[in-house]
Each structure stands twice: as C-alpha cells, then as structure tokens.
Amino acid sequence: MYFAALLARTEDGWEASDTELDDVETLSDLTDLAREASVDEDTVLVFIEQEDAWFGVVRVDGEEDPRIYVSNASAAARSSYGEILLTDELLGREPAAEDSIAALEELVGLDGTEDGEPESPDNANNDNTDDDDDGPDPDAVPAGPLGDTGVLSDLGLPEAELLMLRTDVLTEIADALGAAEVLETVR
C-alpha cells in the first residue's frame, strides 16, 4: 500500500494534496507534477511511502533539479514508485549504463567470443561460473538511505533526525516542517 502527497509552500504556509502516481513513469513526470502544484516557484515536496518498508522525499525548488532522499534504497528498488526515484545519478551509475551493457552483451556471446568467432581452446571447456572474482555487482542497489540527507535541513529537519526516522515518518517530517495538520487532511 502506497501513500503519496504533495506539500507546496505558499505565503500562508503549507498546502497539501494527495496525489495519484498512476500516470507518473519517470522522475521528470514527478518533477512536472510538483512544479504544477507550485505557487510562484516556491518549494514543493513530494512524499511517497510504502507502509513501513521505505519512504522517499523529492524536493523541487522552481526550475532547479529535484533533490531526492530515499530511506531504504534496496526496498525502494523492489517498488515501481521507488524505481522512479532511484535514478542512475542517485545510484552513482553512468547514465544509460544498462543500455550500454545490453548492447555489449549482444556483441559478445555468452561464451565470451564475438559473434561468428570460433571458440579458442582456452574458452572451449571453460565452464567456470565462479563469480567471486568479479567484485561487487555494479547494478546492486545499496541497502539503507540514499540521496540528499540535507534535503529538509533548511526547512526544520536536520540530517541526523531524518536518518533516525523509522515509524510514522511522514507525520514526523510534516510536524518538523509545521505542516502536520495540512498533511493529515489528505491522509
């Protein structure tokens, strides 16, 4: 079960609205959704929570790039909404690295030879499937928090407190921002 909400800062305080993410497929879509809720290009926060498994905060300030924090990246990676937040940049990967890897795999067969090239005697009977020497999996998503831990620092929630949140997270965040009542109206 997911919960998603937008908190938009205005002159009069925070305005909250729940949001459907059914039409959101990319971080750009989510950022556009946040910008539409913005008043005078003020700060908009997008909260996404999957029960107690993970939560994410996306902060959009005007036309700046979004800032992202995910509480548990490995749990979020198993979620369609979490995958939206876990961009190549956030994961420290080269953009479109997966596409490059797929293209290389097409060029080189599973036996390690290029297409049409006969197997060499060295490769012919090499059934060694020991992956221990390969090092860490570059596609692995780290367990635990990932992203901008200072995403809410200037709004009243220091990094250390954000990292310690475990239960009733969105209420705790909204309380620190002075927006608990408005968030509760959309819950």
Short mmCIF file of C-alpha atoms in Angstrom, two decimals:
data_model
loop_
_atom_site.label_atom_id
_atom_site.label_comp_id
_atom_site.label_asym_id
_atom_site.label_seq_id
_atom_site.Cartn_x
_atom_site.Cartn_y
_atom_site.Cartn_z
CA MET A 1 0.00 0.00 0.00
CA TYR A 2 1.37 3.38 -1.05
CA PHE A 3 0.68 6.88 0.12
CA ALA A 4 1.74 9.87 -1.95
CA ALA A 5 1.22 13.54 -1.19
CA LEU A 6 2.42 16.95 -2.31
CA LEU A 7 3.24 19.75 0.12
CA ALA A 8 3.55 23.14 -1.55
CA ARG A 9 4.93 26.10 0.39
CA THR A 10 2.98 29.32 -0.03
CA GLU A 11 2.99 32.76 1.61
CA ASP A 12 0.34 31.47 4.02
CA GLY A 13 2.17 28.25 4.95
CA TRP A 14 1.96 24.77 3.50
CA GLU A 15 -0.81 23.40 1.28
CA ALA A 16 -1.20 19.65 1.00
CA SER A 17 -2.79 17.50 -1.65
CA ASP A 18 -2.82 13.77 -2.10
CA THR A 19 -1.75 12.65 -5.49
CA GLU A 20 -2.15 9.69 -7.78
CA LEU A 21 1.05 8.40 -9.30
CA ASP A 22 -0.60 6.13 -11.88
CA ASP A 23 0.46 8.39 -14.78
CA VAL A 24 3.95 9.03 -13.39
CA GLU A 25 6.57 6.89 -15.09
CA THR A 26 9.77 8.92 -14.68
CA LEU A 27 11.38 11.39 -12.32
CA SER A 28 10.68 14.08 -14.95
CA ASP A 29 6.95 13.28 -14.76
CA LEU A 30 7.07 13.53 -10.97
CA THR A 31 9.01 16.80 -11.12
CA ASP A 32 6.48 18.26 -13.58
CA LEU A 33 3.65 17.22 -11.26
CA ALA A 34 5.37 19.02 -8.38
CA ARG A 35 6.00 22.16 -10.43
CA GLU A 36 2.31 22.29 -11.38
CA ALA A 37 1.47 22.45 -7.65
CA SER A 38 3.99 25.22 -7.04
CA VAL A 39 2.92 28.74 -6.24
CA ASP A 40 5.39 31.36 -7.52
CA GLU A 41 8.06 28.66 -7.97
CA ASP A 42 8.19 28.04 -4.21
CA THR A 43 9.31 24.76 -2.68
CA VAL A 44 7.21 21.66 -3.31
CA LEU A 45 7.82 18.39 -1.53
CA VAL A 46 6.61 15.06 -2.86
CA PHE A 47 6.25 12.33 -0.26
CA ILE A 48 5.98 8.69 -1.25
CA GLU A 49 5.65 5.99 1.38
CA GLN A 50 5.21 2.25 1.13
CA GLU A 51 3.87 1.20 4.51
CA ASP A 52 6.89 0.88 6.80
CA ALA A 53 9.22 -0.51 4.10
CA TRP A 54 10.57 2.79 2.74
CA PHE A 55 9.77 6.42 2.09
CA GLY A 56 11.06 8.99 -0.34
CA VAL A 57 11.13 12.78 -0.42
CA VAL A 58 11.56 14.71 -3.64
CA ARG A 59 12.12 18.44 -3.27
CA VAL A 60 11.51 20.75 -6.19
CA ASP A 61 12.52 24.42 -5.91
CA GLY A 62 11.43 26.31 -9.01
CA GLU A 63 13.38 25.22 -12.08
CA GLU A 64 16.26 23.66 -10.11
CA ASP A 65 16.98 19.95 -10.41
CA PRO A 66 14.97 17.89 -7.95
CA ARG A 67 16.66 16.79 -4.73
CA ILE A 68 15.89 13.23 -3.65
CA TYR A 69 16.15 11.24 -0.44
CA VAL A 70 15.14 7.57 -0.13
CA SER A 71 15.12 5.92 3.30
CA ASN A 72 15.85 2.37 2.10
CA ALA A 73 17.13 2.12 -1.46
CA SER A 74 17.07 -1.68 -1.69
CA ALA A 75 13.42 -1.81 -0.56
CA ALA A 76 12.52 1.05 -2.93
CA ALA A 77 14.20 -0.79 -5.83
CA ARG A 78 11.58 -3.52 -5.50
CA SER A 79 8.80 -0.97 -5.96
CA SER A 80 7.63 0.62 -9.19
CA TYR A 81 7.37 4.02 -7.49
CA GLY A 82 10.74 3.56 -5.83
CA GLU A 83 12.36 2.84 -9.16
CA ILE A 84 11.24 6.28 -10.33
CA LEU A 85 13.33 7.88 -7.57
CA LEU A 86 16.39 5.65 -7.97
CA THR A 87 17.93 7.39 -10.95
CA ASP A 88 21.32 6.46 -12.41
CA GLU A 89 22.71 9.68 -10.96
CA LEU A 90 21.42 8.90 -7.46
CA LEU A 91 22.86 5.38 -7.67
CA GLY A 92 26.22 6.69 -8.93
CA ARG A 93 25.92 4.97 -12.29
CA GLU A 94 26.74 6.34 -15.69
CA PRO A 95 23.51 7.48 -17.35
CA ALA A 96 22.06 4.75 -19.55
CA ALA A 97 24.69 2.28 -18.33
CA GLU A 98 22.13 -0.52 -18.61
CA ASP A 99 21.62 0.25 -22.31
CA SER A 100 25.39 0.14 -22.92
CA ILE A 101 25.70 -3.16 -21.09
CA ALA A 102 22.85 -4.68 -23.10
CA ALA A 103 24.47 -3.53 -26.36
CA LEU A 104 27.80 -5.05 -25.34
CA GLU A 105 26.13 -8.33 -24.37
CA GLU A 106 24.65 -8.52 -27.87
CA LEU A 107 28.10 -8.10 -29.42
CA VAL A 108 29.78 -10.67 -27.22
CA GLY A 109 28.24 -14.10 -26.86
CA LEU A 110 27.76 -15.81 -23.53
CA ASP A 111 30.91 -17.84 -24.17
CA GLY A 112 32.99 -14.63 -24.25
CA THR A 113 33.65 -14.66 -28.00
CA GLU A 114 32.46 -12.19 -30.57
CA ASP A 115 29.67 -13.27 -32.93
CA GLY A 116 30.94 -15.61 -35.62
CA GLU A 117 34.33 -16.11 -33.98
CA PRO A 118 35.16 -19.74 -33.23
CA GLU A 119 35.94 -20.69 -29.66
CA SER A 120 39.60 -20.84 -28.82
CA PRO A 121 40.97 -23.87 -26.95
CA ASP A 122 41.24 -21.65 -23.89
CA ASN A 123 37.49 -20.91 -23.98
CA ALA A 124 36.20 -24.27 -25.24
CA ASN A 125 35.90 -26.09 -21.94
CA ASN A 126 35.84 -23.17 -19.57
CA ASP A 127 32.71 -23.75 -17.52
CA ASN A 128 33.98 -21.75 -14.57
CA THR A 129 30.96 -19.93 -13.18
CA ASP A 130 32.70 -18.67 -10.05
CA ASP A 131 31.69 -15.00 -9.81
CA ASP A 132 33.62 -14.29 -6.60
CA ASP A 133 36.49 -12.68 -8.52
CA ASP A 134 34.23 -10.22 -10.34
CA GLY A 135 33.95 -7.82 -7.40
CA PRO A 136 30.76 -6.04 -6.37
CA ASP A 137 27.77 -6.05 -8.68
CA PRO A 138 27.66 -2.62 -10.36
CA ASP A 139 23.86 -2.90 -10.65
CA ALA A 140 23.37 -3.65 -6.95
CA VAL A 141 21.30 -1.12 -5.04
CA PRO A 142 22.69 -0.31 -1.60
CA ALA A 143 20.65 -1.15 1.48
CA GLY A 144 19.73 1.80 3.65
CA PRO A 145 19.39 5.52 2.98
CA LEU A 146 20.41 7.06 -0.30
CA GLY A 147 20.38 10.59 -1.66
CA ASP A 148 20.41 14.10 -0.25
CA THR A 149 20.19 13.74 3.54
CA GLY A 150 20.09 17.54 3.85
CA VAL A 151 17.00 17.83 1.66
CA LEU A 152 14.90 19.19 4.56
CA SER A 153 17.59 20.79 6.75
CA ASP A 154 16.71 24.40 5.93
CA LEU A 155 13.01 23.61 6.47
CA GLY A 156 13.43 22.43 10.07
CA LEU A 157 14.51 18.77 9.88
CA PRO A 158 18.28 18.29 10.26
CA GLU A 159 20.08 15.43 8.52
CA ALA A 160 20.65 13.44 11.72
CA GLU A 161 16.93 13.49 12.58
CA LEU A 162 15.93 12.48 9.05
CA LEU A 163 18.25 9.48 9.23
CA MET A 164 16.77 8.38 12.58
CA LEU A 165 13.12 8.34 11.44
CA ARG A 166 11.63 4.83 11.47
CA THR A 167 7.85 4.86 12.10
CA ASP A 168 5.10 7.36 11.32
CA VAL A 169 7.72 9.07 9.20
CA LEU A 170 5.63 11.44 7.10
CA THR A 171 3.82 12.73 10.19
CA GLU A 172 7.18 13.34 11.90
CA ILE A 173 8.51 15.19 8.84
CA ALA A 174 5.35 17.27 8.46
CA ASP A 175 5.45 18.11 12.17
CA ALA A 176 9.05 19.36 11.87
CA LEU A 177 8.01 21.50 8.88
CA GLY A 178 4.95 22.89 10.68
CA ALA A 179 2.64 21.15 8.22
CA ALA A 180 1.28 18.21 10.26
CA GLU A 181 -2.31 19.46 10.24
CA VAL A 182 -2.45 20.08 6.49
CA LEU A 183 -0.86 16.69 5.72
CA GLU A 184 -3.36 14.97 7.98
CA THR A 185 -6.22 16.41 5.89
CA VAL A 186 -5.11 14.36 2.87
CA ARG A 187 -4.18 11.14 4.69
#
